[in-house]
Amino acid sequence: MVTIKPKKQNIANRFRGLLPVVIDVETSGLNPATDGLLEVAAVLLNMDAENNLRVGQCYAYHIEPFVGANLDPESLAITGIDPHSPLRYAMTEQQALHMVFATVKQLLEETGCQRAVLVGHNAWFDLAFIQAAIKRNSSLVSPFHSFTTLDTATLSGVALGETVLARALKAAKISFDVNKAHSAAYDAEKTAELFCHIVNKWRR
């Protein structure tokens, strides 16, 4: 019996011209207008020969809080971030987002997608902080859709019956180290694994 492999699908076709990019941010509070953006991570996604979505490279940056940013002690205690530590080797939010956006724009060209769409766990939160940073830095031009997101909290609630990231990962049988949580890079990579799991399961 001859097995016919499926024709490789372009990621642009899978998401109607949108390029999913997983984003996670760590912040100094919950208000995007007043609280600082302290970390940002972007995980790129690609499709394999069997049309399964796979986790690609992660780009993560530590960020200096903008001048006058509110630094909420409770939020910093949760993340464990010391915004003033020189060991963070932090850059400005303009520099960090410029590098993320440039990477995403290059992938848009390579894949033929028209626009990027932010994938996140409670994605509205990440998008709101990025948009607030863009407002503070008028030179930044975002490659992301201004309001459409792919929210893994909602998707995992439907697909797995769980909305909390750690519980959704457990339901999907994906490892999760609570000691590494609240790192933008780690949370973004785990969110990317969860998103790929749900998308691939749905396709099958």
JSON list of C-alpha atoms in Angstrom, two decimals:
[
{"chain": "A", "resi": 1, "resn": "MET", "atom": "CA", "xyz": [0.00, 0.00, 0.00]},
{"chain": "A", "resi": 2, "resn": "VAL", "atom": "CA", "xyz": [1.37, 3.40, -1.02]},
{"chain": "A", "resi": 3, "resn": "THR", "atom": "CA", "xyz": [1.11, 6.20, 1.52]},
{"chain": "A", "resi": 4, "resn": "ILE", "atom": "CA", "xyz": [0.52, 9.59, -0.03]},
{"chain": "A", "resi": 5, "resn": "LYS", "atom": "CA", "xyz": [1.98, 12.42, 2.00]},
{"chain": "A", "resi": 6, "resn": "PRO", "atom": "CA", "xyz": [-0.13, 15.56, 2.25]},
{"chain": "A", "resi": 7, "resn": "LYS", "atom": "CA", "xyz": [0.95, 18.50, 0.12]},
{"chain": "A", "resi": 8, "resn": "LYS", "atom": "CA", "xyz": [2.96, 20.97, 2.20]},
{"chain": "A", "resi": 9, "resn": "GLN", "atom": "CA", "xyz": [0.74, 23.83, 3.23]},
{"chain": "A", "resi": 10, "resn": "ASN", "atom": "CA", "xyz": [1.98, 27.40, 3.47]},
{"chain": "A", "resi": 11, "resn": "ILE", "atom": "CA", "xyz": [1.38, 28.92, 6.89]},
{"chain": "A", "resi": 12, "resn": "ALA", "atom": "CA", "xyz": [-0.23, 31.90, 5.14]},
{"chain": "A", "resi": 13, "resn": "ASN", "atom": "CA", "xyz": [-2.96, 29.63, 3.77]},
{"chain": "A", "resi": 14, "resn": "ARG", "atom": "CA", "xyz": [-3.59, 28.02, 7.15]},
{"chain": "A", "resi": 15, "resn": "PHE", "atom": "CA", "xyz": [-4.44, 31.30, 8.86]},
{"chain": "A", "resi": 16, "resn": "ARG", "atom": "CA", "xyz": [-5.94, 33.26, 5.94]},
{"chain": "A", "resi": 17, "resn": "GLY", "atom": "CA", "xyz": [-2.91, 35.45, 5.35]},
{"chain": "A", "resi": 18, "resn": "LEU", "atom": "CA", "xyz": [-2.11, 36.02, 9.01]},
{"chain": "A", "resi": 19, "resn": "LEU", "atom": "CA", "xyz": [1.18, 34.98, 10.56]},
{"chain": "A", "resi": 20, "resn": "PRO", "atom": "CA", "xyz": [0.80, 33.75, 14.16]},
{"chain": "A", "resi": 21, "resn": "VAL", "atom": "CA", "xyz": [3.61, 34.92, 16.45]},
{"chain": "A", "resi": 22, "resn": "VAL", "atom": "CA", "xyz": [3.58, 34.00, 20.13]},
{"chain": "A", "resi": 23, "resn": "ILE", "atom": "CA", "xyz": [4.27, 36.97, 22.41]},
{"chain": "A", "resi": 24, "resn": "ASP", "atom": "CA", "xyz": [4.69, 37.19, 26.16]},
{"chain": "A", "resi": 25, "resn": "VAL", "atom": "CA", "xyz": [5.50, 40.26, 28.23]},
{"chain": "A", "resi": 26, "resn": "GLU", "atom": "CA", "xyz": [6.48, 40.78, 31.85]},
{"chain": "A", "resi": 27, "resn": "THR", "atom": "CA", "xyz": [5.52, 44.11, 33.37]},
{"chain": "A", "resi": 28, "resn": "SER", "atom": "CA", "xyz": [5.75, 46.18, 36.53]},
{"chain": "A", "resi": 29, "resn": "GLY", "atom": "CA", "xyz": [1.97, 46.26, 36.97]},
{"chain": "A", "resi": 30, "resn": "LEU", "atom": "CA", "xyz": [-1.36, 45.73, 35.24]},
{"chain": "A", "resi": 31, "resn": "ASN", "atom": "CA", "xyz": [-1.94, 49.15, 33.69]},
{"chain": "A", "resi": 32, "resn": "PRO", "atom": "CA", "xyz": [-0.33, 49.45, 30.23]},
{"chain": "A", "resi": 33, "resn": "ALA", "atom": "CA", "xyz": [-0.52, 53.25, 30.32]},
{"chain": "A", "resi": 34, "resn": "THR", "atom": "CA", "xyz": [1.35, 53.72, 33.60]},
{"chain": "A", "resi": 35, "resn": "ASP", "atom": "CA", "xyz": [3.30, 50.52, 34.31]},
{"chain": "A", "resi": 36, "resn": "GLY", "atom": "CA", "xyz": [6.59, 49.50, 32.77]},
{"chain": "A", "resi": 37, "resn": "LEU", "atom": "CA", "xyz": [7.28, 46.89, 30.11]},
{"chain": "A", "resi": 38, "resn": "LEU", "atom": "CA", "xyz": [10.16, 44.86, 31.58]},
{"chain": "A", "resi": 39, "resn": "GLU", "atom": "CA", "xyz": [10.53, 41.81, 29.28]},
{"chain": "A", "resi": 40, "resn": "VAL", "atom": "CA", "xyz": [9.27, 40.80, 25.87]},
{"chain": "A", "resi": 41, "resn": "ALA", "atom": "CA", "xyz": [9.65, 37.47, 24.10]},
{"chain": "A", "resi": 42, "resn": "ALA", "atom": "CA", "xyz": [8.55, 36.43, 20.63]},
{"chain": "A", "resi": 43, "resn": "VAL", "atom": "CA", "xyz": [8.38, 32.81, 19.47]},
{"chain": "A", "resi": 44, "resn": "LEU", "atom": "CA", "xyz": [8.18, 32.18, 15.73]},
{"chain": "A", "resi": 45, "resn": "LEU", "atom": "CA", "xyz": [6.15, 29.28, 14.33]},
{"chain": "A", "resi": 46, "resn": "ASN", "atom": "CA", "xyz": [6.52, 27.20, 11.19]},
{"chain": "A", "resi": 47, "resn": "MET", "atom": "CA", "xyz": [4.87, 24.26, 9.46]},
{"chain": "A", "resi": 48, "resn": "ASP", "atom": "CA", "xyz": [6.53, 20.91, 8.80]},
{"chain": "A", "resi": 49, "resn": "ALA", "atom": "CA", "xyz": [6.13, 18.61, 5.80]},
{"chain": "A", "resi": 50, "resn": "GLU", "atom": "CA", "xyz": [3.02, 17.04, 7.36]},
{"chain": "A", "resi": 51, "resn": "ASN", "atom": "CA", "xyz": [1.39, 20.44, 7.84]},
{"chain": "A", "resi": 52, "resn": "ASN", "atom": "CA", "xyz": [1.83, 20.36, 11.60]},
{"chain": "A", "resi": 53, "resn": "LEU", "atom": "CA", "xyz": [2.53, 23.65, 13.31]},
{"chain": "A", "resi": 54, "resn": "ARG", "atom": "CA", "xyz": [5.90, 23.64, 15.10]},
{"chain": "A", "resi": 55, "resn": "VAL", "atom": "CA", "xyz": [7.65, 25.89, 17.60]},
{"chain": "A", "resi": 56, "resn": "GLY", "atom": "CA", "xyz": [10.50, 27.87, 16.07]},
{"chain": "A", "resi": 57, "resn": "GLN", "atom": "CA", "xyz": [13.10, 30.27, 17.42]},
{"chain": "A", "resi": 58, "resn": "CYS", "atom": "CA", "xyz": [12.55, 32.46, 20.48]},
{"chain": "A", "resi": 59, "resn": "TYR", "atom": "CA", "xyz": [13.75, 36.07, 20.67]},
{"chain": "A", "resi": 60, "resn": "ALA", "atom": "CA", "xyz": [13.71, 37.59, 24.17]},
{"chain": "A", "resi": 61, "resn": "TYR", "atom": "CA", "xyz": [14.82, 40.94, 25.54]},
{"chain": "A", "resi": 62, "resn": "HIS", "atom": "CA", "xyz": [15.08, 42.61, 28.96]},
{"chain": "A", "resi": 63, "resn": "ILE", "atom": "CA", "xyz": [13.72, 46.15, 28.96]},
{"chain": "A", "resi": 64, "resn": "GLU", "atom": "CA", "xyz": [14.39, 49.27, 31.01]},
{"chain": "A", "resi": 65, "resn": "PRO", "atom": "CA", "xyz": [11.16, 50.73, 32.42]},
{"chain": "A", "resi": 66, "resn": "PHE", "atom": "CA", "xyz": [10.29, 53.98, 30.68]},
{"chain": "A", "resi": 67, "resn": "VAL", "atom": "CA", "xyz": [10.95, 57.21, 32.56]},
{"chain": "A", "resi": 68, "resn": "GLY", "atom": "CA", "xyz": [8.22, 57.75, 35.13]},
{"chain": "A", "resi": 69, "resn": "ALA", "atom": "CA", "xyz": [6.89, 54.19, 34.94]},
{"chain": "A", "resi": 70, "resn": "ASN", "atom": "CA", "xyz": [5.03, 52.90, 37.97]},
{"chain": "A", "resi": 71, "resn": "LEU", "atom": "CA", "xyz": [6.84, 49.97, 39.57]},
{"chain": "A", "resi": 72, "resn": "ASP", "atom": "CA", "xyz": [4.29, 48.04, 41.60]},
{"chain": "A", "resi": 73, "resn": "PRO", "atom": "CA", "xyz": [6.02, 46.07, 44.41]},
{"chain": "A", "resi": 74, "resn": "GLU", "atom": "CA", "xyz": [3.46, 43.25, 44.31]},
{"chain": "A", "resi": 75, "resn": "SER", "atom": "CA", "xyz": [3.93, 42.72, 40.58]},
{"chain": "A", "resi": 76, "resn": "LEU", "atom": "CA", "xyz": [7.72, 42.75, 40.92]},
{"chain": "A", "resi": 77, "resn": "ALA", "atom": "CA", "xyz": [7.49, 40.23, 43.76]},
{"chain": "A", "resi": 78, "resn": "ILE", "atom": "CA", "xyz": [5.53, 37.88, 41.50]},
{"chain": "A", "resi": 79, "resn": "THR", "atom": "CA", "xyz": [7.92, 38.13, 38.55]},
{"chain": "A", "resi": 80, "resn": "GLY", "atom": "CA", "xyz": [11.09, 38.33, 40.65]},
{"chain": "A", "resi": 81, "resn": "ILE", "atom": "CA", "xyz": [12.41, 41.07, 38.39]},
{"chain": "A", "resi": 82, "resn": "ASP", "atom": "CA", "xyz": [14.65, 43.84, 39.73]},
{"chain": "A", "resi": 83, "resn": "PRO", "atom": "CA", "xyz": [14.21, 46.55, 37.08]},
{"chain": "A", "resi": 84, "resn": "HIS", "atom": "CA", "xyz": [17.37, 48.36, 38.19]},
{"chain": "A", "resi": 85, "resn": "SER", "atom": "CA", "xyz": [19.73, 45.38, 38.23]},
{"chain": "A", "resi": 86, "resn": "PRO", "atom": "CA", "xyz": [22.70, 45.94, 35.87]},
{"chain": "A", "resi": 87, "resn": "LEU", "atom": "CA", "xyz": [22.89, 42.18, 35.38]},
{"chain": "A", "resi": 88, "resn": "ARG", "atom": "CA", "xyz": [19.71, 42.31, 33.30]},
{"chain": "A", "resi": 89, "resn": "TYR", "atom": "CA", "xyz": [21.60, 44.04, 30.45]},
{"chain": "A", "resi": 90, "resn": "ALA", "atom": "CA", "xyz": [18.34, 45.76, 29.61]},
{"chain": "A", "resi": 91, "resn": "MET", "atom": "CA", "xyz": [17.63, 47.98, 26.61]},
{"chain": "A", "resi": 92, "resn": "THR", "atom": "CA", "xyz": [14.97, 50.61, 25.97]},
{"chain": "A", "resi": 93, "resn": "GLU", "atom": "CA", "xyz": [11.50, 49.48, 24.98]},
{"chain": "A", "resi": 94, "resn": "GLN", "atom": "CA", "xyz": [12.02, 51.21, 21.63]},
{"chain": "A", "resi": 95, "resn": "GLN", "atom": "CA", "xyz": [15.13, 49.13, 20.92]},
{"chain": "A", "resi": 96, "resn": "ALA", "atom": "CA", "xyz": [13.58, 45.85, 22.07]},
{"chain": "A", "resi": 97, "resn": "LEU", "atom": "CA", "xyz": [10.34, 46.24, 20.14]},
{"chain": "A", "resi": 98, "resn": "HIS", "atom": "CA", "xyz": [12.22, 47.43, 17.05]},
{"chain": "A", "resi": 99, "resn": "MET", "atom": "CA", "xyz": [14.19, 44.18, 17.08]},
{"chain": "A", "resi": 100, "resn": "VAL", "atom": "CA", "xyz": [11.05, 42.06, 17.59]},
{"chain": "A", "resi": 101, "resn": "PHE", "atom": "CA", "xyz": [9.17, 43.90, 14.86]},
{"chain": "A", "resi": 102, "resn": "ALA", "atom": "CA", "xyz": [12.07, 43.64, 12.40]},
{"chain": "A", "resi": 103, "resn": "THR", "atom": "CA", "xyz": [12.26, 39.87, 12.93]},
{"chain": "A", "resi": 104, "resn": "VAL", "atom": "CA", "xyz": [8.51, 39.48, 12.44]},
{"chain": "A", "resi": 105, "resn": "LYS", "atom": "CA", "xyz": [8.49, 41.68, 9.33]},
{"chain": "A", "resi": 106, "resn": "GLN", "atom": "CA", "xyz": [11.24, 39.56, 7.78]},
{"chain": "A", "resi": 107, "resn": "LEU", "atom": "CA", "xyz": [9.20, 36.41, 8.40]},
{"chain": "A", "resi": 108, "resn": "LEU", "atom": "CA", "xyz": [6.15, 38.08, 6.87]},
{"chain": "A", "resi": 109, "resn": "GLU", "atom": "CA", "xyz": [8.12, 38.57, 3.66]},
{"chain": "A", "resi": 110, "resn": "GLU", "atom": "CA", "xyz": [9.43, 35.00, 3.70]},
{"chain": "A", "resi": 111, "resn": "THR", "atom": "CA", "xyz": [6.00, 33.43, 4.25]},
{"chain": "A", "resi": 112, "resn": "GLY", "atom": "CA", "xyz": [3.90, 35.74, 2.08]},
{"chain": "A", "resi": 113, "resn": "CYS", "atom": "CA", "xyz": [1.64, 36.60, 5.00]},
{"chain": "A", "resi": 114, "resn": "GLN", "atom": "CA", "xyz": [-0.07, 39.98, 5.00]},
{"chain": "A", "resi": 115, "resn": "ARG", "atom": "CA", "xyz": [0.00, 40.70, 8.73]},
{"chain": "A", "resi": 116, "resn": "ALA", "atom": "CA", "xyz": [1.13, 39.15, 11.97]},
{"chain": "A", "resi": 117, "resn": "VAL", "atom": "CA", "xyz": [-1.38, 38.12, 14.61]},
{"chain": "A", "resi": 118, "resn": "LEU", "atom": "CA", "xyz": [-0.40, 38.04, 18.27]},
{"chain": "A", "resi": 119, "resn": "VAL", "atom": "CA", "xyz": [-0.79, 34.68, 19.98]},
{"chain": "A", "resi": 120, "resn": "GLY", "atom": "CA", "xyz": [-0.76, 34.84, 23.77]},
{"chain": "A", "resi": 121, "resn": "HIS", "atom": "CA", "xyz": [-2.25, 33.49, 26.96]},
{"chain": "A", "resi": 122, "resn": "ASN", "atom": "CA", "xyz": [-4.75, 36.23, 27.77]},
{"chain": "A", "resi": 123, "resn": "ALA", "atom": "CA", "xyz": [-3.45, 37.88, 24.63]},
{"chain": "A", "resi": 124, "resn": "TRP", "atom": "CA", "xyz": [-5.28, 41.18, 25.18]},
{"chain": "A", "resi": 125, "resn": "PHE", "atom": "CA", "xyz": [-2.87, 41.90, 28.06]},
{"chain": "A", "resi": 126, "resn": "ASP", "atom": "CA", "xyz": [0.28, 41.47, 25.96]},
{"chain": "A", "resi": 127, "resn": "LEU", "atom": "CA", "xyz": [-1.17, 43.42, 23.03]},
{"chain": "A", "resi": 128, "resn": "ALA", "atom": "CA", "xyz": [-2.25, 46.30, 25.28]},
{"chain": "A", "resi": 129, "resn": "PHE", "atom": "CA", "xyz": [1.27, 46.73, 26.71]},
{"chain": "A", "resi": 130, "resn": "ILE", "atom": "CA", "xyz": [2.86, 46.58, 23.26]},
{"chain": "A", "resi": 131, "resn": "GLN", "atom": "CA", "xyz": [0.41, 49.14, 21.90]},
{"chain": "A", "resi": 132, "resn": "ALA", "atom": "CA", "xyz": [1.07, 51.43, 24.88]},
{"chain": "A", "resi": 133, "resn": "ALA", "atom": "CA", "xyz": [4.81, 51.21, 24.22]},
{"chain": "A", "resi": 134, "resn": "ILE", "atom": "CA", "xyz": [4.21, 52.05, 20.55]},
{"chain": "A", "resi": 135, "resn": "LYS", "atom": "CA", "xyz": [2.25, 55.11, 21.62]},
{"chain": "A", "resi": 136, "resn": "ARG", "atom": "CA", "xyz": [5.22, 56.24, 23.70]},
{"chain": "A", "resi": 137, "resn": "ASN", "atom": "CA", "xyz": [7.61, 55.58, 20.81]},
{"chain": "A", "resi": 138, "resn": "SER", "atom": "CA", "xyz": [6.09, 57.03, 17.66]},
{"chain": "A", "resi": 139, "resn": "SER", "atom": "CA", "xyz": [8.89, 55.71, 15.43]},
{"chain": "A", "resi": 140, "resn": "LEU", "atom": "CA", "xyz": [7.71, 52.13, 15.96]},
{"chain": "A", "resi": 141, "resn": "VAL", "atom": "CA", "xyz": [5.45, 50.59, 13.32]},
{"chain": "A", "resi": 142, "resn": "SER", "atom": "CA", "xyz": [3.83, 47.37, 14.48]},
{"chain": "A", "resi": 143, "resn": "PRO", "atom": "CA", "xyz": [3.49, 44.38, 12.14]},
{"chain": "A", "resi": 144, "resn": "PHE", "atom": "CA", "xyz": [0.70, 42.99, 14.34]},
{"chain": "A", "resi": 145, "resn": "HIS", "atom": "CA", "xyz": [-3.02, 43.22, 13.71]},
{"chain": "A", "resi": 146, "resn": "SER", "atom": "CA", "xyz": [-4.32, 46.07, 15.85]},
{"chain": "A", "resi": 147, "resn": "PHE", "atom": "CA", "xyz": [-7.14, 44.14, 17.52]},
{"chain": "A", "resi": 148, "resn": "THR", "atom": "CA", "xyz": [-7.32, 40.53, 16.35]},
{"chain": "A", "resi": 149, "resn": "THR", "atom": "CA", "xyz": [-5.47, 38.02, 18.54]},
{"chain": "A", "resi": 150, "resn": "LEU", "atom": "CA", "xyz": [-5.34, 34.25, 19.00]},
{"chain": "A", "resi": 151, "resn": "ASP", "atom": "CA", "xyz": [-5.83, 33.69, 22.71]},
{"chain": "A", "resi": 152, "resn": "THR", "atom": "CA", "xyz": [-4.66, 30.37, 24.11]},
{"chain": "A", "resi": 153, "resn": "ALA", "atom": "CA", "xyz": [-6.63, 30.89, 27.32]},
{"chain": "A", "resi": 154, "resn": "THR", "atom": "CA", "xyz": [-9.83, 30.83, 25.28]},
{"chain": "A", "resi": 155, "resn": "LEU", "atom": "CA", "xyz": [-8.64, 28.08, 22.94]},
{"chain": "A", "resi": 156, "resn": "SER", "atom": "CA", "xyz": [-7.52, 25.81, 25.78]},
{"chain": "A", "resi": 157, "resn": "GLY", "atom": "CA", "xyz": [-10.80, 26.44, 27.59]},
{"chain": "A", "resi": 158, "resn": "VAL", "atom": "CA", "xyz": [-12.63, 25.04, 24.57]},
{"chain": "A", "resi": 159, "resn": "ALA", "atom": "CA", "xyz": [-10.16, 22.29, 23.62]},
{"chain": "A", "resi": 160, "resn": "LEU", "atom": "CA", "xyz": [-8.93, 21.18, 27.05]},
{"chain": "A", "resi": 161, "resn": "GLY", "atom": "CA", "xyz": [-11.41, 22.47, 29.60]},
{"chain": "A", "resi": 162, "resn": "GLU", "atom": "CA", "xyz": [-8.74, 24.58, 31.31]},
{"chain": "A", "resi": 163, "resn": "THR", "atom": "CA", "xyz": [-7.93, 28.30, 31.05]},
{"chain": "A", "resi": 164, "resn": "VAL", "atom": "CA", "xyz": [-4.98, 28.63, 33.45]},
{"chain": "A", "resi": 165, "resn": "LEU", "atom": "CA", "xyz": [-1.72, 28.12, 31.54]},
{"chain": "A", "resi": 166, "resn": "ALA", "atom": "CA", "xyz": [-0.18, 25.57, 33.92]},
{"chain": "A", "resi": 167, "resn": "ARG", "atom": "CA", "xyz": [-3.37, 23.52, 34.05]},
{"chain": "A", "resi": 168, "resn": "ALA", "atom": "CA", "xyz": [-3.89, 23.67, 30.29]},
{"chain": "A", "resi": 169, "resn": "LEU", "atom": "CA", "xyz": [-0.33, 22.46, 29.73]},
{"chain": "A", "resi": 170, "resn": "LYS", "atom": "CA", "xyz": [-0.89, 19.61, 32.15]},
{"chain": "A", "resi": 171, "resn": "ALA", "atom": "CA", "xyz": [-4.09, 18.64, 30.33]},
{"chain": "A", "resi": 172, "resn": "ALA", "atom": "CA", "xyz": [-2.15, 18.67, 27.06]},
{"chain": "A", "resi": 173, "resn": "LYS", "atom": "CA", "xyz": [0.62, 16.56, 28.67]},
{"chain": "A", "resi": 174, "resn": "ILE", "atom": "CA", "xyz": [3.19, 19.32, 28.12]},
{"chain": "A", "resi": 175, "resn": "SER", "atom": "CA", "xyz": [5.83, 19.78, 30.83]},
{"chain": "A", "resi": 176, "resn": "PHE", "atom": "CA", "xyz": [5.80, 22.97, 32.87]},
{"chain": "A", "resi": 177, "resn": "ASP", "atom": "CA", "xyz": [8.25, 24.10, 35.53]},
{"chain": "A", "resi": 178, "resn": "VAL", "atom": "CA", "xyz": [6.55, 26.52, 37.91]},
{"chain": "A", "resi": 179, "resn": "ASN", "atom": "CA", "xyz": [9.97, 27.76, 39.04]},
{"chain": "A", "resi": 180, "resn": "LYS", "atom": "CA", "xyz": [10.64, 29.08, 35.53]},
{"chain": "A", "resi": 181, "resn": "ALA", "atom": "CA", "xyz": [7.26, 30.79, 35.19]},
{"chain": "A", "resi": 182, "resn": "HIS", "atom": "CA", "xyz": [7.03, 34.59, 34.86]},
{"chain": "A", "resi": 183, "resn": "SER", "atom": "CA", "xyz": [9.98, 34.65, 32.51]},
{"chain": "A", "resi": 184, "resn": "ALA", "atom": "CA", "xyz": [8.80, 36.06, 29.19]},
{"chain": "A", "resi": 185, "resn": "ALA", "atom": "CA", "xyz": [10.93, 33.60, 27.21]},
{"chain": "A", "resi": 186, "resn": "TYR", "atom": "CA", "xyz": [9.80, 30.52, 29.15]},
{"chain": "A", "resi": 187, "resn": "ASP", "atom": "CA", "xyz": [6.12, 31.48, 29.20]},
{"chain": "A", "resi": 188, "resn": "ALA", "atom": "CA", "xyz": [6.18, 32.34, 25.49]},
{"chain": "A", "resi": 189, "resn": "GLU", "atom": "CA", "xyz": [7.77, 29.00, 24.58]},
{"chain": "A", "resi": 190, "resn": "LYS", "atom": "CA", "xyz": [5.23, 27.08, 26.67]},
{"chain": "A", "resi": 191, "resn": "THR", "atom": "CA", "xyz": [2.37, 29.10, 25.20]},
{"chain": "A", "resi": 192, "resn": "ALA", "atom": "CA", "xyz": [3.73, 28.29, 21.74]},
{"chain": "A", "resi": 193, "resn": "GLU", "atom": "CA", "xyz": [3.79, 24.57, 22.55]},
{"chain": "A", "resi": 194, "resn": "LEU", "atom": "CA", "xyz": [0.22, 24.77, 23.79]},
{"chain": "A", "resi": 195, "resn": "PHE", "atom": "CA", "xyz": [-0.96, 26.67, 20.71]},
{"chain": "A", "resi": 196, "resn": "CYS", "atom": "CA", "xyz": [0.70, 24.18, 18.36]},
{"chain": "A", "resi": 197, "resn": "HIS", "atom": "CA", "xyz": [-0.84, 21.27, 20.29]},
{"chain": "A", "resi": 198, "resn": "ILE", "atom": "CA", "xyz": [-4.35, 22.71, 19.97]},
{"chain": "A", "resi": 199, "resn": "VAL", "atom": "CA", "xyz": [-3.99, 23.69, 16.29]},
{"chain": "A", "resi": 200, "resn": "ASN", "atom": "CA", "xyz": [-2.56, 20.30, 15.31]},
{"chain": "A", "resi": 201, "resn": "LYS", "atom": "CA", "xyz": [-5.15, 18.39, 17.33]},
{"chain": "A", "resi": 202, "resn": "TRP", "atom": "CA", "xyz": [-7.96, 20.39, 15.77]},
{"chain": "A", "resi": 203, "resn": "ARG", "atom": "CA", "xyz": [-6.67, 19.72, 12.24]},
{"chain": "A", "resi": 204, "resn": "ARG", "atom": "CA", "xyz": [-6.60, 15.98, 12.88]}
]
